[in-house]
Coordinates of C-alpha atoms and ligand atoms in Angstrom, one line a residue:
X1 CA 115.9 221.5 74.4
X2 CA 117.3 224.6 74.9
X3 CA 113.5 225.9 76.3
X4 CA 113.6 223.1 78.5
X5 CA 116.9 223.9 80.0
X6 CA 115.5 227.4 81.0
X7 CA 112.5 226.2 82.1
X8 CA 114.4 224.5 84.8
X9 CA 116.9 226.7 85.4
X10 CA 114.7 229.3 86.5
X11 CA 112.6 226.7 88.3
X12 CA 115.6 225.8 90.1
X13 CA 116.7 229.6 90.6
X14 CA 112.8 229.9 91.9
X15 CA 112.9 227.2 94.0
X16 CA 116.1 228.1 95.8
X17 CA 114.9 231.8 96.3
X18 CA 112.3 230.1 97.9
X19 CA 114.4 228.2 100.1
X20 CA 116.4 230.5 101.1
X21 CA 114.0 233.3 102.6
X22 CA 110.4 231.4 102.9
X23 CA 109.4 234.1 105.4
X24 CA 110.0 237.0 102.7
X25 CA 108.6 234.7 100.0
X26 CA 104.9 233.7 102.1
X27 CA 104.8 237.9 102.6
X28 CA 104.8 238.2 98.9
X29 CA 102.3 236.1 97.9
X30 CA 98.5 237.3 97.7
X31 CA 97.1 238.1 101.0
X32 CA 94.9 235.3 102.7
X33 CA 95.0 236.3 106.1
X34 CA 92.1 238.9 106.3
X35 CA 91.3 240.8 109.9
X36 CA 87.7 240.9 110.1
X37 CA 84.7 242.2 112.8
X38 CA 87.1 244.1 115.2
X39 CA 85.7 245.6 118.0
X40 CA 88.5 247.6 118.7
X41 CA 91.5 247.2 121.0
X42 CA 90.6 246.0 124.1
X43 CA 87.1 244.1 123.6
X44 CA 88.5 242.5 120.6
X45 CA 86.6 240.2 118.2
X46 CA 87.6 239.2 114.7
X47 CA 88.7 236.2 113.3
X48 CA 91.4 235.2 110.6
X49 CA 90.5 233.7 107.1
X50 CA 93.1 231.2 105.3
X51 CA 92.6 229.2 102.6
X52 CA 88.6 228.6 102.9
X53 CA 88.9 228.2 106.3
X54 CA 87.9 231.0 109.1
X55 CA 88.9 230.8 112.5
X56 CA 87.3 233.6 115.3
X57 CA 88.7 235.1 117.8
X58 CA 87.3 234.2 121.3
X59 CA 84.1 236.2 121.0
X60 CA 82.9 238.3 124.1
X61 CA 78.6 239.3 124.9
X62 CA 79.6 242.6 123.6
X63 CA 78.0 245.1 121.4
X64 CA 79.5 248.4 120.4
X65 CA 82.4 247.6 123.0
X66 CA 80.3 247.0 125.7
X67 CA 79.3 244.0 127.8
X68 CA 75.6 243.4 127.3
X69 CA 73.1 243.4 130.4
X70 CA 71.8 239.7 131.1
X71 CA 72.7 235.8 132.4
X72 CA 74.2 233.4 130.6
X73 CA 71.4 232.5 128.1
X74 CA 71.9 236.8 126.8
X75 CA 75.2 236.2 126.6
X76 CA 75.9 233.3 125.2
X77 CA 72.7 234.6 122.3
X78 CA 75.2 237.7 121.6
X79 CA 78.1 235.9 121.4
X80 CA 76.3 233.4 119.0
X81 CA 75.0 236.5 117.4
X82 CA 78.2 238.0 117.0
X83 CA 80.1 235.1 115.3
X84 CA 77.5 234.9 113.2
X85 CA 78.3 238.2 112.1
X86 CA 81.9 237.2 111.8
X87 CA 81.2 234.3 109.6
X88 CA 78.8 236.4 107.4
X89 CA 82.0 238.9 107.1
X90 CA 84.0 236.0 105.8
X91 CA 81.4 234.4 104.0
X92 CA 80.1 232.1 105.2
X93 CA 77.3 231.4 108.4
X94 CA 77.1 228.9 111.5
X95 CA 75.9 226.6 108.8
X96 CA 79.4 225.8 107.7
X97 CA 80.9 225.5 111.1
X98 CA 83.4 222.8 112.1
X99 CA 84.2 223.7 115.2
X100 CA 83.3 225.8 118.6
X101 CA 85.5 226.3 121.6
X102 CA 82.8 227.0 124.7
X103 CA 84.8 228.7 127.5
X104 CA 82.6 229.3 130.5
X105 CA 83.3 231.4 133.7
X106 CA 81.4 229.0 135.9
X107 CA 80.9 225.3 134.6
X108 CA 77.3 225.3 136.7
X109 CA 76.6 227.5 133.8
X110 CA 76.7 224.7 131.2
X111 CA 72.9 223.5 130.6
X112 CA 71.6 227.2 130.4
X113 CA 74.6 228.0 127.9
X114 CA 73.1 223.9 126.2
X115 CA 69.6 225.3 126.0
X116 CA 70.3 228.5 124.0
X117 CA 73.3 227.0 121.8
X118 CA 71.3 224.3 121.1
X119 CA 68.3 226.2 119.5
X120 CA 70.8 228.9 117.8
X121 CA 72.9 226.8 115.9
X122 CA 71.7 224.7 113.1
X123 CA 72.1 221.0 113.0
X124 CA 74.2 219.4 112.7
X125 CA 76.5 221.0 115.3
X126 CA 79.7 221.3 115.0
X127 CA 82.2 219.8 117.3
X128 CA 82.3 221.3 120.2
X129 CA 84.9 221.9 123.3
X130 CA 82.9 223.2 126.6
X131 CA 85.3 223.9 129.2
X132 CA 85.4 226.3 132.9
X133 CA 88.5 228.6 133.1
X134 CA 89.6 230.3 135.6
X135 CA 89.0 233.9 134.8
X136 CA 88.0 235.6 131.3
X137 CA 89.2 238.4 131.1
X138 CA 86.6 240.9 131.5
X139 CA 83.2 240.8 133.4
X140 CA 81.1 238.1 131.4
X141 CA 80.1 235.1 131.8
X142 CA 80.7 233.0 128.5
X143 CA 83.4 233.3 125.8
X144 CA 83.3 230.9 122.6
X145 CA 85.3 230.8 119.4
X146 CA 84.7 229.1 116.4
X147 CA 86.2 227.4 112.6
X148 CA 84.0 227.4 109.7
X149 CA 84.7 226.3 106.6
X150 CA 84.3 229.2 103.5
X151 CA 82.2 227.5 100.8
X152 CA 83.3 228.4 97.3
X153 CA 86.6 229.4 97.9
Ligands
NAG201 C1 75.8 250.2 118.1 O1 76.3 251.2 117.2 C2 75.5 251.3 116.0 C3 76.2 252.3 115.1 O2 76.6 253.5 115.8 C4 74.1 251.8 116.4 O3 73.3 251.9 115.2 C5 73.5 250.8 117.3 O4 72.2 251.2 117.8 C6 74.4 250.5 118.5 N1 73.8 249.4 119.3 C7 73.7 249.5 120.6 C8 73.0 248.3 121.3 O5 74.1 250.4 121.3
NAG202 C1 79.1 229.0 140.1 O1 77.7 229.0 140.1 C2 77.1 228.3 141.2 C3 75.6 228.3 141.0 O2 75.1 229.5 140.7 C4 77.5 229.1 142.5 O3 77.0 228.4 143.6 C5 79.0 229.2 142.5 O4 79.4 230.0 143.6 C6 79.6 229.8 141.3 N1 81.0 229.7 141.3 C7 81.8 230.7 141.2 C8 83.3 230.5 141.2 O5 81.3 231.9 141.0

């Protein structure tokens, strides 16, 4: 009895430390939030791992930091290429992905961006979001980002 009575004591003592400053309490925990395939500041990739679950940054035709030559089939093959990489980084592949997020500069892109997405990714796809903006925010044509699952974790 008298165990028990310290058990929940400090439970409660826990639990109200908990309460009382959650933000300080998440930042001690293990880390699960895990930066990963940056291309450096200003053509950023990389992508954010929590609990089995990766999600990319919006991932640019880029390699080494630069825009790659080519239409939208190149880029939208580098891009692929380089969430692939991403994924690999977290463990896991395109195989496990739940979700894309297509963001095209100019929607009369679409079918070219189709063709090449289409044979890249393995079936079945993941959902998928294909939309024009505006403007990206560098000189390319196609942006996409991506959620995979993490198998095993
Ligand atoms: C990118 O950088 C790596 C490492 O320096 C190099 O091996 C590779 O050839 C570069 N790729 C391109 C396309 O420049
Ligand atoms: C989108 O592409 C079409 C076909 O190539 C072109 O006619 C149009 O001007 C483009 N739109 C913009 C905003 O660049």
């Amino acid at each position: 009895m008298v165990q028990l009575t310290v058990i929940v004591t400090t439970f409660l003592a826990v639990a109200s430390a908990a309460l009382s400053s959650p933000i300080q309490n998440a930042a001690k925990k293990d880390p699960v939030v895990t930066y990963l395939g940056s291309q450096g500041p200003v053509l950023s990739g990389g992508a954010f791992t929590t609990k089995g679950i990766v999600y990319t940054a919006g991932t640019i035709p880029s390699v080494n930091g630069s825009i790659i030559e080519g239409g939208i089939k190149e880029q939208t093959a580098q891009v692929i290429k380089n969430i692939a990489a991403i994924l690999e980084e977290a463990g896991t592949s395109w195989h496990y992905a739940m979700k894309t997020t297509v963001f095209l500069a100019n929607m009369s892109d679409y079918s070219a961006m189709n063709e090449v997405y289409g044979k890249l990714l393995p079936s079945p796809k993941p959902a998928r979001t294909a939309v024009e903006v505006g403007k990206l925010p560098g000189n390319f044509l196609v942006e996409i980002e991506a959620i995979a699952a993490i198998p095993d974790c």
